Amino acid sequence: QLQLQESGPGLVKPSETLSLTCTVSGGSISSSSYYWGWIRQPPGKGLEWIGSIYYSGSTYYNPSLKSRVTISVDTSKNQFSLKLSSVTAADTAVYYCARHTLYSSSWTGGWFDPWGQGTLVTVSS
Amino acid sequence: SYELTQPPSVSVSPGQTARITCSGDALPKQYAYWYQQKPGQAPVLVIYKDSERPSGIPERFSGSSSGTTVTLTISGVQAEDEADYYCQSADSSGLVVFGGGTKLTVL
C-alpha cells in the first residue's frame, strides 16, 4: 500500500525559505504513470495546489506561486521536495504531498490519491 | 485566473440525498474530481473522472456532469458523511484548480 509522509521544520521565519520533503513508501517514485504533487491548506481555508513533478524532473507550478516555488525529486531516496522562498504569514498552512495521476499521457489535470497526513508549517518570527 | 465555484454549505437530514455542485467554464473539457475531508484529516478521493468511484468508497457516492456544472451526489446520507467536500479540475492549460469547498452538515 502506497504511503506518503511529509517532513520538515514546523516553524519558519518571515523572508526565509520553507523546505519540506515527502518520502514515498510501498511503491516507486520512478513509476512512469504518476506525477507527485504538493498541496497546501491555510488554517480554516480551502485547498491550494502548489505544483507537481515527474520522476524525470519535469515540473508544473501554480502560476500564483511559481516565482517562489521549486519542487525537486531524488529517485535514489524515493523522495520529492518543496522549497518556497520569501515566506510570509500568508504561507502558514498545512502542507500535503500526494501522488498525482494524469488521465492521459500528456499533462492535463488529473487527480491526487493517496495523500500524506500533512504537516503544519507556521511562518512567524 | 480560473475558478471553480461551490456552495459554502449544504445541509441534509440522515437518509436523505445530498447534492453538492461545482461550476466552472472549463468543466465541459476537463474531468472533475471530488475529495472528502474530515476535521484534522487529509483529503480522501471519492470520485475521479467525473463519475468513477475508487475502490473502498461506498456506492452512495456518485458523480455526474452537465455542461459547466458537475455534481457530487450522496444518497442515503449518514452521519459519518459530515465533512468538507472539494471539487478539483484543471484550467485550459491543464493546471490544477480546487473549488472553495462545501461544508456538508448532517442535521
Short mmCIF file of C-alpha atoms in Angstrom, two decimals:
data_model
loop_
_atom_site.label_atom_id
_atom_site.label_comp_id
_atom_site.label_asym_id
_atom_site.label_seq_id
_atom_site.Cartn_x
_atom_site.Cartn_y
_atom_site.Cartn_z
CA GLN A 1 0.00 0.00 0.00
CA LEU A 2 1.47 3.31 -1.09
CA GLN A 3 2.15 5.77 1.72
CA LEU A 4 3.49 9.32 1.72
CA GLN A 5 4.99 11.18 4.67
CA GLU A 6 5.87 14.86 4.85
CA SER A 7 8.77 16.05 6.97
CA GLY A 8 10.46 19.35 7.72
CA PRO A 9 10.53 22.30 10.11
CA GLY A 10 7.24 23.32 11.64
CA LEU A 11 8.33 26.93 12.14
CA VAL A 12 9.91 29.22 9.56
CA LYS A 13 10.83 32.88 9.94
CA PRO A 14 9.42 35.52 7.60
CA SER A 15 11.50 36.13 4.46
CA GLU A 16 13.22 32.75 4.83
CA THR A 17 12.76 29.61 2.74
CA LEU A 18 10.33 26.85 3.67
CA SER A 19 11.70 23.38 2.91
CA LEU A 20 9.73 20.13 3.09
CA THR A 21 10.38 16.58 1.95
CA CYS A 22 7.90 13.86 1.06
CA THR A 23 9.03 10.27 1.46
CA VAL A 24 7.20 7.67 -0.61
CA SER A 25 6.97 4.09 0.64
CA GLY A 26 5.25 1.00 -0.72
CA GLY A 27 5.94 1.97 -4.32
CA SER A 28 8.48 3.60 -6.60
CA ILE A 29 8.56 7.31 -7.26
CA SER A 30 10.08 6.42 -10.64
CA SER A 31 6.84 4.91 -11.93
CA SER A 32 6.09 6.23 -15.39
CA SER A 33 2.39 6.50 -14.58
CA TYR A 34 2.47 9.25 -11.99
CA TYR A 35 3.42 12.76 -11.08
CA TRP A 36 3.94 13.76 -7.43
CA GLY A 37 2.31 16.87 -6.03
CA TRP A 38 2.27 19.39 -3.23
CA ILE A 39 -0.97 20.96 -1.96
CA ARG A 40 -1.44 23.34 0.97
CA GLN A 41 -4.33 24.41 3.18
CA PRO A 42 -4.21 27.56 5.35
CA PRO A 43 -5.94 27.12 8.72
CA GLY A 44 -9.71 27.15 8.25
CA LYS A 45 -9.44 27.64 4.49
CA GLY A 46 -9.53 25.62 1.29
CA LEU A 47 -7.01 23.60 -0.69
CA GLU A 48 -4.43 25.19 -2.99
CA TRP A 49 -2.31 23.26 -5.48
CA ILE A 50 1.35 24.29 -5.33
CA GLY A 51 2.89 22.16 -8.05
CA SER A 52 3.72 18.68 -9.31
CA ILE A 53 6.83 16.85 -10.51
CA TYR A 54 7.58 13.79 -12.67
CA TYR A 55 10.39 11.42 -11.75
CA SER A 56 12.37 12.80 -14.69
CA GLY A 57 12.28 16.25 -13.09
CA SER A 58 9.59 17.80 -15.27
CA THR A 59 7.57 20.27 -13.20
CA TYR A 60 4.34 22.23 -13.32
CA TYR A 61 3.60 25.04 -10.87
CA ASN A 62 0.66 27.14 -9.75
CA PRO A 63 1.18 30.46 -11.57
CA SER A 64 0.40 32.39 -8.38
CA LEU A 65 3.35 30.77 -6.57
CA LYS A 66 5.67 29.96 -9.46
CA SER A 67 8.17 32.75 -8.78
CA ARG A 68 8.85 31.40 -5.26
CA VAL A 69 8.49 27.63 -5.67
CA THR A 70 10.96 24.90 -6.52
CA ILE A 71 9.99 21.22 -6.50
CA SER A 72 12.71 18.60 -6.94
CA VAL A 73 12.93 14.81 -6.90
CA ASP A 74 15.50 12.34 -5.56
CA THR A 75 14.73 8.95 -7.06
CA SER A 76 17.56 7.26 -5.13
CA LYS A 77 15.80 8.12 -1.87
CA ASN A 78 12.24 7.79 -3.22
CA GLN A 79 11.61 11.38 -2.15
CA PHE A 80 10.49 14.67 -3.60
CA SER A 81 10.88 18.08 -2.03
CA LEU A 82 9.35 21.54 -1.87
CA LYS A 83 11.11 24.86 -1.40
CA LEU A 84 9.10 28.06 -1.01
CA SER A 85 11.14 31.22 -0.74
CA SER A 86 10.48 34.62 0.83
CA VAL A 87 7.70 33.30 3.03
CA THR A 88 5.21 35.49 4.87
CA ALA A 89 2.46 34.77 7.39
CA ALA A 90 0.16 34.08 4.43
CA ASP A 91 2.19 30.93 3.75
CA THR A 92 1.20 29.44 7.10
CA ALA A 93 -0.65 26.26 6.21
CA VAL A 94 -0.84 22.50 6.41
CA TYR A 95 1.28 21.20 3.54
CA TYR A 96 0.31 17.90 1.94
CA CYS A 97 2.13 15.73 -0.55
CA ALA A 98 0.20 13.34 -2.78
CA ARG A 99 0.51 11.07 -5.77
CA HIS A 100 -0.80 12.83 -8.88
CA THR A 101 -2.34 10.62 -11.55
CA LEU A 102 -2.94 12.02 -15.02
CA TYR A 103 -5.70 10.54 -17.16
CA SER A 104 -3.68 10.71 -20.36
CA SER A 105 -0.05 10.56 -21.43
CA SER A 106 0.11 14.34 -21.70
CA TRP A 107 -0.06 16.85 -18.88
CA THR A 108 -3.60 17.84 -18.06
CA GLY A 109 -5.43 17.86 -14.79
CA GLY A 110 -5.54 14.51 -13.08
CA TRP A 111 -6.26 13.59 -9.50
CA PHE A 112 -4.48 13.22 -6.14
CA ASP A 113 -4.56 9.92 -4.32
CA PRO A 114 -3.30 8.95 -1.82
CA TRP A 115 -2.30 11.93 0.32
CA GLY A 116 0.19 12.22 3.14
CA GLN A 117 -1.12 13.12 6.58
CA GLY A 118 0.05 16.72 6.17
CA THR A 119 2.40 18.88 8.19
CA LEU A 120 1.66 22.29 9.68
CA VAL A 121 4.17 24.98 8.83
CA THR A 122 3.87 28.26 10.71
CA VAL A 123 5.61 31.39 9.48
CA SER A 124 6.46 33.56 12.44
CA SER A 125 9.40 35.38 13.96
CA SER B 1 -7.41 33.14 -13.05
CA TYR B 2 -9.70 30.15 -13.44
CA GLU B 3 -12.13 29.39 -10.61
CA LEU B 4 -14.37 26.53 -9.57
CA THR B 5 -17.44 27.65 -7.63
CA GLN B 6 -19.03 25.57 -4.88
CA PRO B 7 -21.78 26.48 -2.39
CA PRO B 8 -20.24 27.16 1.04
CA SER B 9 -22.63 24.83 2.80
CA VAL B 10 -25.24 22.14 2.25
CA SER B 11 -27.46 20.65 4.95
CA VAL B 12 -29.37 17.39 4.79
CA SER B 13 -31.15 15.03 7.15
CA PRO B 14 -29.91 11.47 7.63
CA GLY B 15 -31.18 9.15 4.92
CA GLN B 16 -31.83 11.98 2.50
CA THR B 17 -29.87 12.80 -0.65
CA ALA B 18 -27.21 15.49 -0.66
CA ARG B 19 -26.14 17.19 -3.85
CA ILE B 20 -23.06 19.40 -4.00
CA THR B 21 -22.41 21.36 -7.17
CA CYS B 22 -19.24 22.73 -8.69
CA SER B 23 -19.27 25.18 -11.59
CA GLY B 24 -16.50 26.20 -13.97
CA ASP B 25 -16.19 27.26 -17.58
CA ALA B 26 -13.65 24.57 -18.47
CA LEU B 27 -15.62 21.67 -17.00
CA PRO B 28 -17.08 20.62 -20.38
CA LYS B 29 -13.50 19.88 -21.48
CA GLN B 30 -11.82 18.82 -18.24
CA TYR B 31 -12.64 15.99 -15.86
CA ALA B 32 -13.67 16.78 -12.29
CA TYR B 33 -12.61 15.08 -9.10
CA TRP B 34 -14.10 15.14 -5.60
CA TYR B 35 -12.46 14.87 -2.19
CA GLN B 36 -13.90 14.37 1.29
CA GLN B 37 -12.05 15.96 4.19
CA LYS B 38 -12.95 15.37 7.82
CA PRO B 39 -11.59 17.62 10.58
CA GLY B 40 -7.91 17.12 11.23
CA GLN B 41 -7.54 14.62 8.40
CA ALA B 42 -6.10 14.65 4.91
CA PRO B 43 -8.49 14.77 1.95
CA VAL B 44 -9.70 11.47 0.52
CA LEU B 45 -10.59 10.98 -3.14
CA VAL B 46 -14.24 9.91 -3.51
CA ILE B 47 -14.88 10.48 -7.24
CA TYR B 48 -12.50 10.71 -10.19
CA LYS B 49 -13.02 11.41 -13.90
CA ASP B 50 -16.45 12.96 -13.20
CA SER B 51 -18.21 9.77 -12.12
CA GLU B 52 -15.76 6.98 -11.33
CA ARG B 53 -15.63 5.71 -7.76
CA PRO B 54 -12.34 4.50 -6.26
CA SER B 55 -12.28 1.13 -4.59
CA GLY B 56 -13.37 1.31 -0.98
CA ILE B 57 -15.68 4.29 -1.50
CA PRO B 58 -19.31 3.47 -0.68
CA GLU B 59 -21.78 3.18 -3.55
CA ARG B 60 -23.87 6.00 -2.10
CA PHE B 61 -21.26 8.41 -3.50
CA SER B 62 -21.76 9.24 -7.18
CA GLY B 63 -20.76 11.98 -9.58
CA SER B 64 -22.25 13.48 -12.71
CA SER B 65 -21.52 16.18 -15.22
CA SER B 66 -23.68 18.52 -17.26
CA GLY B 67 -22.19 21.40 -19.19
CA THR B 68 -20.29 23.73 -16.91
CA THR B 69 -21.51 22.06 -13.72
CA VAL B 70 -20.51 18.84 -12.03
CA THR B 71 -22.39 17.35 -9.10
CA LEU B 72 -21.43 15.09 -6.23
CA THR B 73 -24.45 13.14 -5.01
CA ILE B 74 -24.54 11.29 -1.70
CA SER B 75 -27.58 9.05 -1.47
CA GLY B 76 -28.88 7.94 1.90
CA VAL B 77 -26.61 10.32 3.79
CA GLN B 78 -25.14 9.01 7.02
CA ALA B 79 -23.81 10.95 10.00
CA GLU B 80 -20.28 9.86 9.07
CA ASP B 81 -20.60 11.73 5.75
CA GLU B 82 -20.48 15.08 7.53
CA ALA B 83 -17.32 16.68 6.18
CA ASP B 84 -15.92 19.28 3.82
CA TYR B 85 -16.07 18.36 0.15
CA TYR B 86 -13.81 19.85 -2.51
CA CYS B 87 -14.07 19.62 -6.26
CA GLN B 88 -10.91 19.77 -8.36
CA SER B 89 -10.30 20.11 -12.06
CA ALA B 90 -7.95 21.89 -14.45
CA ASP B 91 -7.87 25.07 -16.44
CA SER B 92 -7.40 25.22 -20.21
CA SER B 93 -3.64 24.77 -19.73
CA GLY B 94 -4.11 21.66 -17.64
CA LEU B 95 -3.08 23.39 -14.41
CA VAL B 96 -4.79 22.10 -11.28
CA VAL B 97 -7.55 24.11 -9.62
CA PHE B 98 -9.57 23.37 -6.47
CA GLY B 99 -13.02 24.67 -5.62
CA GLY B 100 -13.52 26.62 -2.42
CA GLY B 101 -15.10 23.69 -0.62
CA THR B 102 -18.57 22.85 0.69
CA LYS B 103 -19.33 22.00 4.30
CA LEU B 104 -21.87 19.19 4.43
CA THR B 105 -23.91 19.21 7.63
CA VAL B 106 -26.00 16.18 8.56
CA LEU B 107 -28.86 17.51 10.65
#
